[in-house]
Amino acid sequence: MSNLFQVGLLVLSTPLIFLWIYFASFTGKKYKSYINSVFAEEFPVNDLLCVGFSLMEMLHIHTKSRRAQMKIKEISEIRGKKYAEYYYYIWLGALFTYGYTILVVMVLLAVMADSVEFFLLALLVSGLAVAYLVLTFQDKLTAHRQELLMDLPQVLSKLTLLVNSGMVLREAWRRTELTGKRALYKEMQNTSLEIENGILEIDAYRHFAERCNIKEIRKFAGLIIQNLQKGNEEIAFFLKDMADEMWETKKNEVKQKGEKANSRLLLPVLLIFIGILILILVPVLNGIG
């Protein structure tokens, strides 16, 4: 490879390297409260998060943009609304830290190796590091929503049973929320806590729907709000109808998961079959030859 490429890459990478060294060495104290937080402990080498925070500040990246607010709303489903923006800032800092750090290291290696391929690899690996964090969060969000959805039929059935026995909906809600420890039951407990702290009952159920952010749970919360506003005496019937619908949805979801699991097993089985076939055919063909 020509020296021209090596010199050009060195000129490009030198400011990036010195900027990274400055961020890592002199900005740690400025972001100490973020680096030492419980949320930052989730990320490996969290002492270097100051690099990402500094880069964000330099590029004027903040948490008030429309895209940021959408991501914060998603984070609030898992982390709660109170700390969602704070967690988003740390998560974004981790994205910039890992992406920037890997890029600097890989570009430096590309200069030493005098290789265009290594430089392209540096861009690829840096992008993959960022993509990994994004996809990891999306997996957590999907798993959280699926957990809520899987527990909803059981919650609806319990509420229906208690309301049919003559219990008022508010008391049935309190009894039901204590029968489980998973995410949906915790959100129901948070709703009861809001009501006890003086928030209007209708507003508390709206907050419940917003926190869960699933179509089926929004529908469930809408039934309860309608019952409070209009005094609908057929709430038990509507709850049972929705419970039956959700049980069917759950059965279909479990069936789809089973089909996906089978399809994932198909490829390894096929590869094993091809391997065995090769082991059998090669000696046979050699014998014929």
Short mmCIF file of N, CA and C in Angstrom, two decimals, residues 97-223:
data_model
loop_
_atom_site.label_atom_id
_atom_site.label_comp_id
_atom_site.label_asym_id
_atom_site.label_seq_id
_atom_site.Cartn_x
_atom_site.Cartn_y
_atom_site.Cartn_z
N THR A 97 -19.33 6.51 23.46
CA THR A 97 -18.05 6.08 24.02
C THR A 97 -17.51 4.86 23.29
N TYR A 98 -18.33 3.82 23.17
CA TYR A 98 -17.87 2.58 22.54
C TYR A 98 -17.59 2.76 21.06
N GLY A 99 -18.51 3.47 20.38
CA GLY A 99 -18.33 3.70 18.95
C GLY A 99 -17.06 4.48 18.66
N TYR A 100 -16.83 5.56 19.41
CA TYR A 100 -15.68 6.42 19.21
C TYR A 100 -14.38 5.71 19.60
N THR A 101 -14.39 5.02 20.74
CA THR A 101 -13.18 4.34 21.23
C THR A 101 -12.74 3.24 20.27
N ILE A 102 -13.67 2.42 19.84
CA ILE A 102 -13.33 1.34 18.90
C ILE A 102 -12.83 1.91 17.58
N LEU A 103 -13.47 2.98 17.12
CA LEU A 103 -13.04 3.61 15.86
C LEU A 103 -11.59 4.10 15.96
N VAL A 104 -11.26 4.78 17.08
CA VAL A 104 -9.91 5.31 17.26
C VAL A 104 -8.88 4.18 17.29
N VAL A 105 -9.16 3.13 18.07
CA VAL A 105 -8.22 2.01 18.19
C VAL A 105 -8.02 1.31 16.85
N MET A 106 -9.13 1.04 16.16
CA MET A 106 -9.04 0.31 14.89
C MET A 106 -8.37 1.15 13.80
N VAL A 107 -8.63 2.47 13.77
CA VAL A 107 -7.98 3.34 12.78
C VAL A 107 -6.48 3.40 13.04
N LEU A 108 -6.10 3.44 14.32
CA LEU A 108 -4.68 3.44 14.67
C LEU A 108 -4.00 2.15 14.19
N LEU A 109 -4.68 1.03 14.34
CA LEU A 109 -4.15 -0.24 13.85
C LEU A 109 -4.07 -0.25 12.32
N ALA A 110 -5.06 0.40 11.69
CA ALA A 110 -5.05 0.49 10.22
C ALA A 110 -3.86 1.30 9.74
N VAL A 111 -3.48 2.36 10.47
CA VAL A 111 -2.31 3.16 10.12
C VAL A 111 -1.05 2.32 10.25
N MET A 112 -0.95 1.57 11.34
CA MET A 112 0.22 0.73 11.58
C MET A 112 0.34 -0.38 10.53
N ALA A 113 -0.82 -0.91 10.12
CA ALA A 113 -0.82 -1.99 9.13
C ALA A 113 -0.78 -1.48 7.70
N ASP A 114 -1.00 -0.14 7.54
CA ASP A 114 -1.05 0.47 6.21
C ASP A 114 -2.03 -0.29 5.31
N SER A 115 -3.27 -0.42 5.82
CA SER A 115 -4.25 -1.26 5.13
C SER A 115 -5.60 -0.55 4.99
N VAL A 116 -6.09 -0.46 3.77
CA VAL A 116 -7.43 0.09 3.51
C VAL A 116 -8.49 -0.82 4.10
N GLU A 117 -8.26 -2.12 3.97
CA GLU A 117 -9.22 -3.10 4.48
C GLU A 117 -9.40 -2.94 5.99
N PHE A 118 -8.29 -2.70 6.69
CA PHE A 118 -8.36 -2.53 8.14
C PHE A 118 -9.13 -1.26 8.49
N PHE A 119 -8.97 -0.22 7.67
CA PHE A 119 -9.70 1.03 7.90
C PHE A 119 -11.21 0.82 7.72
N LEU A 120 -11.58 0.09 6.67
CA LEU A 120 -13.00 -0.22 6.45
C LEU A 120 -13.55 -1.09 7.57
N LEU A 121 -12.71 -2.01 8.05
CA LEU A 121 -13.09 -2.86 9.18
C LEU A 121 -13.32 -2.02 10.42
N ALA A 122 -12.52 -0.97 10.59
CA ALA A 122 -12.67 -0.07 11.74
C ALA A 122 -14.04 0.59 11.73
N LEU A 123 -14.47 1.05 10.57
CA LEU A 123 -15.79 1.67 10.45
C LEU A 123 -16.89 0.65 10.74
N LEU A 124 -16.70 -0.56 10.22
CA LEU A 124 -17.70 -1.61 10.41
C LEU A 124 -17.84 -2.01 11.88
N VAL A 125 -16.72 -2.27 12.54
CA VAL A 125 -16.74 -2.71 13.93
C VAL A 125 -17.31 -1.62 14.84
N SER A 126 -16.96 -0.36 14.57
CA SER A 126 -17.49 0.75 15.35
C SER A 126 -19.01 0.83 15.22
N GLY A 127 -19.49 0.66 13.98
CA GLY A 127 -20.94 0.67 13.75
C GLY A 127 -21.63 -0.50 14.41
N LEU A 128 -20.98 -1.67 14.39
CA LEU A 128 -21.56 -2.86 15.02
C LEU A 128 -21.67 -2.71 16.54
N ALA A 129 -20.69 -2.03 17.15
CA ALA A 129 -20.73 -1.81 18.59
C ALA A 129 -21.93 -0.96 18.97
N VAL A 130 -22.19 0.08 18.17
CA VAL A 130 -23.36 0.93 18.41
C VAL A 130 -24.65 0.15 18.18
N ALA A 131 -24.68 -0.61 17.07
CA ALA A 131 -25.87 -1.40 16.75
C ALA A 131 -26.17 -2.43 17.83
N TYR A 132 -25.11 -3.01 18.42
CA TYR A 132 -25.30 -4.01 19.47
C TYR A 132 -26.03 -3.41 20.67
N LEU A 133 -25.63 -2.23 21.09
CA LEU A 133 -26.30 -1.59 22.23
C LEU A 133 -27.75 -1.24 21.91
N VAL A 134 -27.98 -0.77 20.70
CA VAL A 134 -29.35 -0.42 20.28
C VAL A 134 -30.23 -1.66 20.27
N LEU A 135 -29.73 -2.74 19.67
CA LEU A 135 -30.50 -3.99 19.58
C LEU A 135 -30.70 -4.63 20.94
N THR A 136 -29.71 -4.52 21.83
CA THR A 136 -29.84 -5.06 23.18
C THR A 136 -30.97 -4.38 23.93
N PHE A 137 -31.05 -3.05 23.78
CA PHE A 137 -32.15 -2.33 24.43
C PHE A 137 -33.49 -2.74 23.84
N GLN A 138 -33.56 -2.86 22.51
CA GLN A 138 -34.81 -3.24 21.86
C GLN A 138 -35.26 -4.63 22.30
N ASP A 139 -34.30 -5.54 22.50
CA ASP A 139 -34.63 -6.89 22.99
C ASP A 139 -35.23 -6.82 24.39
N LYS A 140 -34.66 -5.97 25.26
CA LYS A 140 -35.19 -5.81 26.61
C LYS A 140 -36.61 -5.24 26.57
N LEU A 141 -36.83 -4.25 25.69
CA LEU A 141 -38.15 -3.64 25.58
C LEU A 141 -39.17 -4.65 25.07
N THR A 142 -38.80 -5.43 24.06
CA THR A 142 -39.70 -6.45 23.51
C THR A 142 -40.04 -7.50 24.54
N ALA A 143 -39.02 -7.95 25.29
CA ALA A 143 -39.24 -8.96 26.33
C ALA A 143 -40.15 -8.42 27.43
N HIS A 144 -39.98 -7.15 27.76
CA HIS A 144 -40.84 -6.52 28.79
C HIS A 144 -42.29 -6.48 28.33
N ARG A 145 -42.51 -6.06 27.09
CA ARG A 145 -43.87 -5.97 26.56
C ARG A 145 -44.51 -7.35 26.44
N GLN A 146 -43.73 -8.34 26.04
CA GLN A 146 -44.26 -9.70 25.94
C GLN A 146 -44.64 -10.25 27.31
N GLU A 147 -43.85 -9.91 28.31
CA GLU A 147 -44.16 -10.35 29.68
C GLU A 147 -45.48 -9.75 30.14
N LEU A 148 -45.68 -8.46 29.88
CA LEU A 148 -46.95 -7.80 30.23
C LEU A 148 -48.12 -8.48 29.53
N LEU A 149 -47.93 -8.73 28.24
CA LEU A 149 -48.99 -9.32 27.43
C LEU A 149 -49.33 -10.74 27.88
N MET A 150 -48.31 -11.51 28.27
CA MET A 150 -48.53 -12.88 28.72
C MET A 150 -49.27 -12.95 30.06
N ASP A 151 -49.07 -11.94 30.92
CA ASP A 151 -49.72 -11.94 32.24
C ASP A 151 -51.11 -11.32 32.22
N LEU A 152 -51.43 -10.59 31.16
CA LEU A 152 -52.71 -9.88 31.10
C LEU A 152 -53.93 -10.82 31.17
N PRO A 153 -53.96 -11.96 30.45
CA PRO A 153 -55.13 -12.83 30.54
C PRO A 153 -55.41 -13.29 31.97
N GLN A 154 -54.38 -13.64 32.71
CA GLN A 154 -54.55 -14.11 34.08
C GLN A 154 -55.08 -13.00 34.98
N VAL A 155 -54.55 -11.80 34.79
CA VAL A 155 -55.02 -10.65 35.57
C VAL A 155 -56.49 -10.37 35.29
N LEU A 156 -56.86 -10.40 34.02
CA LEU A 156 -58.26 -10.16 33.65
C LEU A 156 -59.18 -11.23 34.24
N SER A 157 -58.74 -12.48 34.21
CA SER A 157 -59.55 -13.56 34.77
C SER A 157 -59.76 -13.39 36.27
N LYS A 158 -58.70 -13.00 36.97
CA LYS A 158 -58.80 -12.78 38.42
C LYS A 158 -59.74 -11.63 38.74
N LEU A 159 -59.62 -10.54 37.98
CA LEU A 159 -60.50 -9.39 38.20
C LEU A 159 -61.96 -9.76 37.92
N THR A 160 -62.17 -10.49 36.85
CA THR A 160 -63.53 -10.91 36.49
C THR A 160 -64.15 -11.75 37.60
N LEU A 161 -63.39 -12.70 38.12
CA LEU A 161 -63.86 -13.57 39.19
C LEU A 161 -64.23 -12.78 40.44
N LEU A 162 -63.39 -11.83 40.82
CA LEU A 162 -63.62 -11.04 42.03
C LEU A 162 -64.80 -10.09 41.86
N VAL A 163 -64.91 -9.46 40.68
CA VAL A 163 -66.02 -8.54 40.42
C VAL A 163 -67.34 -9.30 40.37
N ASN A 164 -67.34 -10.48 39.77
CA ASN A 164 -68.55 -11.30 39.71
C ASN A 164 -68.99 -11.78 41.10
N SER A 165 -68.04 -11.87 42.02
CA SER A 165 -68.38 -12.30 43.38
C SER A 165 -68.99 -11.17 44.20
N GLY A 166 -69.07 -9.97 43.61
CA GLY A 166 -69.70 -8.84 44.30
C GLY A 166 -68.74 -7.79 44.79
N MET A 167 -67.45 -7.97 44.55
CA MET A 167 -66.44 -7.01 45.01
C MET A 167 -66.39 -5.82 44.05
N VAL A 168 -66.22 -4.62 44.61
CA VAL A 168 -66.10 -3.44 43.76
C VAL A 168 -64.76 -3.51 43.03
N LEU A 169 -64.69 -2.85 41.89
CA LEU A 169 -63.53 -2.96 41.01
C LEU A 169 -62.25 -2.50 41.70
N ARG A 170 -62.32 -1.42 42.48
CA ARG A 170 -61.12 -0.90 43.13
C ARG A 170 -60.53 -1.93 44.11
N GLU A 171 -61.38 -2.58 44.86
CA GLU A 171 -60.91 -3.59 45.81
C GLU A 171 -60.41 -4.83 45.07
N ALA A 172 -61.09 -5.19 43.99
CA ALA A 172 -60.64 -6.33 43.17
C ALA A 172 -59.26 -6.06 42.59
N TRP A 173 -59.02 -4.82 42.18
CA TRP A 173 -57.71 -4.42 41.66
C TRP A 173 -56.63 -4.62 42.73
N ARG A 174 -56.93 -4.16 43.95
CA ARG A 174 -55.95 -4.28 45.05
C ARG A 174 -55.66 -5.74 45.38
N ARG A 175 -56.67 -6.56 45.37
CA ARG A 175 -56.47 -7.99 45.66
C ARG A 175 -55.62 -8.64 44.56
N THR A 176 -55.92 -8.29 43.32
CA THR A 176 -55.23 -8.91 42.17
C THR A 176 -53.76 -8.52 42.11
N GLU A 177 -53.46 -7.28 42.40
CA GLU A 177 -52.08 -6.79 42.28
C GLU A 177 -51.11 -7.47 43.25
N LEU A 178 -51.66 -8.10 44.29
CA LEU A 178 -50.83 -8.76 45.30
C LEU A 178 -50.59 -10.24 44.99
N THR A 179 -51.16 -10.71 43.89
CA THR A 179 -51.06 -12.15 43.58
C THR A 179 -49.88 -12.49 42.67
N GLY A 180 -49.08 -11.51 42.30
CA GLY A 180 -47.93 -11.77 41.43
C GLY A 180 -46.81 -10.78 41.66
N LYS A 181 -45.64 -11.10 41.15
CA LYS A 181 -44.46 -10.24 41.35
C LYS A 181 -43.85 -9.77 40.04
N ARG A 182 -44.47 -10.13 38.93
CA ARG A 182 -43.92 -9.74 37.64
C ARG A 182 -44.33 -8.32 37.28
N ALA A 183 -43.88 -7.86 36.10
CA ALA A 183 -43.97 -6.45 35.73
C ALA A 183 -45.40 -5.90 35.78
N LEU A 184 -46.38 -6.65 35.27
CA LEU A 184 -47.75 -6.14 35.22
C LEU A 184 -48.31 -5.92 36.62
N TYR A 185 -48.02 -6.83 37.54
CA TYR A 185 -48.50 -6.69 38.91
C TYR A 185 -47.83 -5.50 39.60
N LYS A 186 -46.56 -5.27 39.28
CA LYS A 186 -45.86 -4.11 39.86
C LYS A 186 -46.45 -2.80 39.35
N GLU A 187 -46.83 -2.78 38.07
CA GLU A 187 -47.46 -1.59 37.52
C GLU A 187 -48.83 -1.35 38.15
N MET A 188 -49.55 -2.41 38.45
CA MET A 188 -50.83 -2.27 39.14
C MET A 188 -50.61 -1.72 40.55
N GLN A 189 -49.54 -2.19 41.21
CA GLN A 189 -49.22 -1.67 42.55
C GLN A 189 -48.84 -0.20 42.49
N ASN A 190 -48.11 0.19 41.44
CA ASN A 190 -47.76 1.61 41.26
C ASN A 190 -49.01 2.46 41.07
N THR A 191 -50.00 1.91 40.39
CA THR A 191 -51.26 2.62 40.19
C THR A 191 -51.98 2.84 41.52
N SER A 192 -52.02 1.79 42.34
CA SER A 192 -52.65 1.92 43.67
C SER A 192 -51.91 2.93 44.53
N LEU A 193 -50.60 2.95 44.43
CA LEU A 193 -49.78 3.90 45.19
C LEU A 193 -50.08 5.33 44.77
N GLU A 194 -50.25 5.55 43.47
CA GLU A 194 -50.60 6.89 42.98
C GLU A 194 -51.94 7.34 43.55
N ILE A 195 -52.92 6.45 43.56
CA ILE A 195 -54.25 6.79 44.09
C ILE A 195 -54.16 7.12 45.58
N GLU A 196 -53.37 6.34 46.31
CA GLU A 196 -53.19 6.60 47.75
C GLU A 196 -52.50 7.93 48.00
N ASN A 197 -51.68 8.37 47.03
CA ASN A 197 -50.96 9.64 47.18
C ASN A 197 -51.76 10.84 46.69
N GLY A 198 -53.01 10.60 46.33
CA GLY A 198 -53.90 11.72 46.01
C GLY A 198 -54.16 11.96 44.55
N ILE A 199 -53.60 11.15 43.66
CA ILE A 199 -53.88 11.31 42.23
C ILE A 199 -55.27 10.76 41.93
N LEU A 200 -56.02 11.47 41.08
CA LEU A 200 -57.36 11.03 40.71
C LEU A 200 -57.30 9.62 40.14
N GLU A 201 -58.31 8.81 40.48
CA GLU A 201 -58.30 7.41 40.07
C GLU A 201 -58.25 7.27 38.55
N ILE A 202 -59.01 8.11 37.85
CA ILE A 202 -59.02 8.04 36.39
C ILE A 202 -57.63 8.35 35.83
N ASP A 203 -56.98 9.37 36.39
CA ASP A 203 -55.64 9.73 35.94
C ASP A 203 -54.63 8.62 36.24
N ALA A 204 -54.80 7.95 37.37
CA ALA A 204 -53.89 6.85 37.74
C ALA A 204 -53.99 5.70 36.74
N TYR A 205 -55.20 5.40 36.29
CA TYR A 205 -55.37 4.33 35.29
C TYR A 205 -54.83 4.76 33.93
N ARG A 206 -54.93 6.05 33.62
CA ARG A 206 -54.33 6.55 32.37
C ARG A 206 -52.81 6.41 32.43
N HIS A 207 -52.24 6.75 33.57
CA HIS A 207 -50.79 6.60 33.74
C HIS A 207 -50.38 5.13 33.61
N PHE A 208 -51.23 4.24 34.13
CA PHE A 208 -50.97 2.80 34.02
C PHE A 208 -50.88 2.38 32.56
N ALA A 209 -51.82 2.88 31.74
CA ALA A 209 -51.82 2.55 30.31
C ALA A 209 -50.60 3.12 29.61
N GLU A 210 -50.20 4.35 30.00
CA GLU A 210 -49.04 4.99 29.38
C GLU A 210 -47.75 4.25 29.72
N ARG A 211 -47.64 3.80 30.96
CA ARG A 211 -46.42 3.11 31.38
C ARG A 211 -46.27 1.77 30.65
N CYS A 212 -47.37 1.07 30.51
CA CYS A 212 -47.32 -0.24 29.85
C CYS A 212 -47.21 -0.11 28.34
N ASN A 213 -47.93 0.87 27.77
CA ASN A 213 -47.81 1.22 26.34
C ASN A 213 -48.02 0.03 25.41
N ILE A 214 -49.04 -0.78 25.73
CA ILE A 214 -49.43 -1.89 24.86
C ILE A 214 -50.91 -1.70 24.50
N LYS A 215 -51.25 -1.96 23.27
CA LYS A 215 -52.61 -1.73 22.78
C LYS A 215 -53.65 -2.43 23.65
N GLU A 216 -53.38 -3.69 24.00
CA GLU A 216 -54.34 -4.46 24.79
C GLU A 216 -54.52 -3.88 26.21
N ILE A 217 -53.44 -3.41 26.78
CA ILE A 217 -53.54 -2.83 28.14
C ILE A 217 -54.20 -1.46 28.09
N ARG A 218 -53.97 -0.71 27.02
CA ARG A 218 -54.67 0.57 26.86
C ARG A 218 -56.18 0.34 26.75
N LYS A 219 -56.55 -0.73 26.06
CA LYS A 219 -57.97 -1.08 25.95
C LYS A 219 -58.52 -1.47 27.32
N PHE A 220 -57.77 -2.25 28.06
CA PHE A 220 -58.15 -2.67 29.42
C PHE A 220 -58.34 -1.46 30.33
N ALA A 221 -57.37 -0.54 30.30
CA ALA A 221 -57.48 0.67 31.12
C ALA A 221 -58.66 1.53 30.66
N GLY A 222 -58.92 1.55 29.34
CA GLY A 222 -60.06 2.31 28.83
C GLY A 222 -61.39 1.80 29.36
N LEU A 223 -61.52 0.47 29.49
CA LEU A 223 -62.74 -0.12 30.06
C LEU A 223 -62.95 0.34 31.51
#
